[in-house]
Coordinates of C-alpha atoms in Angstrom, one line a residue:
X15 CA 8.9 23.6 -38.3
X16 CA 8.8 21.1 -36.1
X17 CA 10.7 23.5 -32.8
X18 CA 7.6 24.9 -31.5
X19 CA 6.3 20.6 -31.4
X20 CA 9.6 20.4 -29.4
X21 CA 8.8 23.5 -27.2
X22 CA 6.0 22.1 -26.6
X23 CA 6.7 18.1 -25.7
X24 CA 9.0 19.3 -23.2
X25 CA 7.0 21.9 -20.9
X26 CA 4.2 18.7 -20.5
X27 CA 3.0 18.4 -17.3
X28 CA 3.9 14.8 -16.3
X29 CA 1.2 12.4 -16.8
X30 CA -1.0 11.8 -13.5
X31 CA -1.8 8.4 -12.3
X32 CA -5.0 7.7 -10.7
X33 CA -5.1 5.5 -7.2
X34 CA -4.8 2.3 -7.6
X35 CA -8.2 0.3 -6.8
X36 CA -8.8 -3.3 -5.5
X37 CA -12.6 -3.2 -4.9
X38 CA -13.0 -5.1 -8.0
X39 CA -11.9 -8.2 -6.6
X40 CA -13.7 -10.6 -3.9
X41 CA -13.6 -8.8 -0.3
X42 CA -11.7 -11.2 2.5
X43 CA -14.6 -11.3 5.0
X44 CA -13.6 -10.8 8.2
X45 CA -15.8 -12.3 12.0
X46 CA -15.3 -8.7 13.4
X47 CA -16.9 -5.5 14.3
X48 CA -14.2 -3.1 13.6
X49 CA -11.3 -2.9 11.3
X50 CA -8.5 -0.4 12.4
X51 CA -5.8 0.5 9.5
X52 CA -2.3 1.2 11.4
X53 CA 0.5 2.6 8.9
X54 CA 3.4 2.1 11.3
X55 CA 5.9 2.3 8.1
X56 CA 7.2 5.7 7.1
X57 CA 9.2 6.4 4.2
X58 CA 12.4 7.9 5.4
X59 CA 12.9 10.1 2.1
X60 CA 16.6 9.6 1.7
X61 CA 18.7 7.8 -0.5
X62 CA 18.8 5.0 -1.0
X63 CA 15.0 5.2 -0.6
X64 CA 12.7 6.2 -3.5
X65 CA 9.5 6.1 -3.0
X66 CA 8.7 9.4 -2.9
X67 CA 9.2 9.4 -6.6
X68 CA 6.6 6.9 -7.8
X69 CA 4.0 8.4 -9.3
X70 CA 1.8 6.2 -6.7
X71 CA 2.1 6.6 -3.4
X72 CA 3.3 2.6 -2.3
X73 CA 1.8 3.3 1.5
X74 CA -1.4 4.8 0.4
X75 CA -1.8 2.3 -2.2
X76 CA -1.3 -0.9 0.4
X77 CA -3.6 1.0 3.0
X78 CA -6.3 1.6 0.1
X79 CA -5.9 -2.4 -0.4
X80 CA -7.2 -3.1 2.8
X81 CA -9.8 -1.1 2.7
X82 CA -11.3 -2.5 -0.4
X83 CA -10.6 -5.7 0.2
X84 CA -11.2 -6.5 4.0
X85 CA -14.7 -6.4 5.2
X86 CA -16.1 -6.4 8.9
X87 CA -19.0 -9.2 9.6
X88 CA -18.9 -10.1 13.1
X89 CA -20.6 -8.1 16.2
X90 CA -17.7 -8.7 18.3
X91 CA -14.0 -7.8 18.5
X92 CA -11.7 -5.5 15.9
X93 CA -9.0 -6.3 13.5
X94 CA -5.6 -4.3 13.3
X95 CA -4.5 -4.2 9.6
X96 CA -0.7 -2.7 10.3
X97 CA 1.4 -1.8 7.2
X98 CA 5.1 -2.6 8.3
X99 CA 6.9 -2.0 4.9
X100 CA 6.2 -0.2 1.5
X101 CA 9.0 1.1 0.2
X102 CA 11.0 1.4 -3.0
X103 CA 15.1 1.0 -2.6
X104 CA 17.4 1.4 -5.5
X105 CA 20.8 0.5 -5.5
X106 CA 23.1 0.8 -8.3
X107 CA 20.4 0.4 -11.5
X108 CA 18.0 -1.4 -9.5
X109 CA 15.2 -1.0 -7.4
X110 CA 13.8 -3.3 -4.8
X111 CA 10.2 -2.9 -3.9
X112 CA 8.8 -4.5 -0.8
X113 CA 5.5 -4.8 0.9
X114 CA 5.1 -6.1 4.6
X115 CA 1.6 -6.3 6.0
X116 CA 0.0 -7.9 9.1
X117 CA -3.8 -8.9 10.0
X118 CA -4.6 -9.1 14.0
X119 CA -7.7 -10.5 15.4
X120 CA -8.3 -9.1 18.8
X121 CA -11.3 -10.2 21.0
X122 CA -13.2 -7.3 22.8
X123 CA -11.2 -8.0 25.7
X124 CA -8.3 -7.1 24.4
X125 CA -6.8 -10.8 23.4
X126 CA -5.4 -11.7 20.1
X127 CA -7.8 -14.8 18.4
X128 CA -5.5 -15.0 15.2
X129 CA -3.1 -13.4 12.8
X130 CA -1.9 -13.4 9.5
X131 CA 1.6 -11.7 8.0
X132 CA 2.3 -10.8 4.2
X133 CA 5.2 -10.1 2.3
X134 CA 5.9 -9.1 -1.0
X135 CA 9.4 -8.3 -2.4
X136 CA 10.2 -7.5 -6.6
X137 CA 13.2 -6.4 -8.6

């Protein structure tokens, strides 16, 4: 009786995550006109590297981060958000996640007034 349950349990779709979200907590106001987002980080897609399989995207989720959460109030110069690492490493039985990101303030002249670096690593 319970075979066709069986059947059934194991032709499921796998279960679909929705983005993650960060608007819901205080924006980081920023003295600038512009904010650019630059993903220089790309997931090379081989072992040892995972991230492929998460069921959310690690770069799209850390470039969906700063745009929720940074907000342009100035009427001069740009900032550079630049995402320098997401990725997902497993080794053995373990996997090492890591986030690297960096904030540049750039007058309009093309001058850098400040910066800020983050980094994140987990096992």
């Amino acid at each position: 009786m319970l075979l066709p349950f069986l059947l059934a349990a194991c032709g499921s779709e796998p279960k679909v995550y929705r983005p993650l979200r960060y608007d819901y907590l205080k924006p980081i106001d920023l003295a600038v006109k512009t904010i650019d987002i630059d993903t220089r980080f790309v997931a090379s897609g081989m072992a040892p590297d995972i991230s492929q399989e998460s069921p959310v995207d690690p770069v799209a989720t850390l470039r969906r981060m700063g745009e929720d959460r940074l907000k342009p109030l100035g009427s001069t110069g740009r900032a550079i958000f630049s995402i320098l690492d997401a990725s997902l490493i497993k080794r053995a039985n373990v996997v090492r996640g890591s986030m690297d990101a960096t904030v540049e303030i750039m007058t309009d002249d093309g001058q850098r007034a400040g910066y800020a670096q983050a980094q994140v690593t987990r096992r």
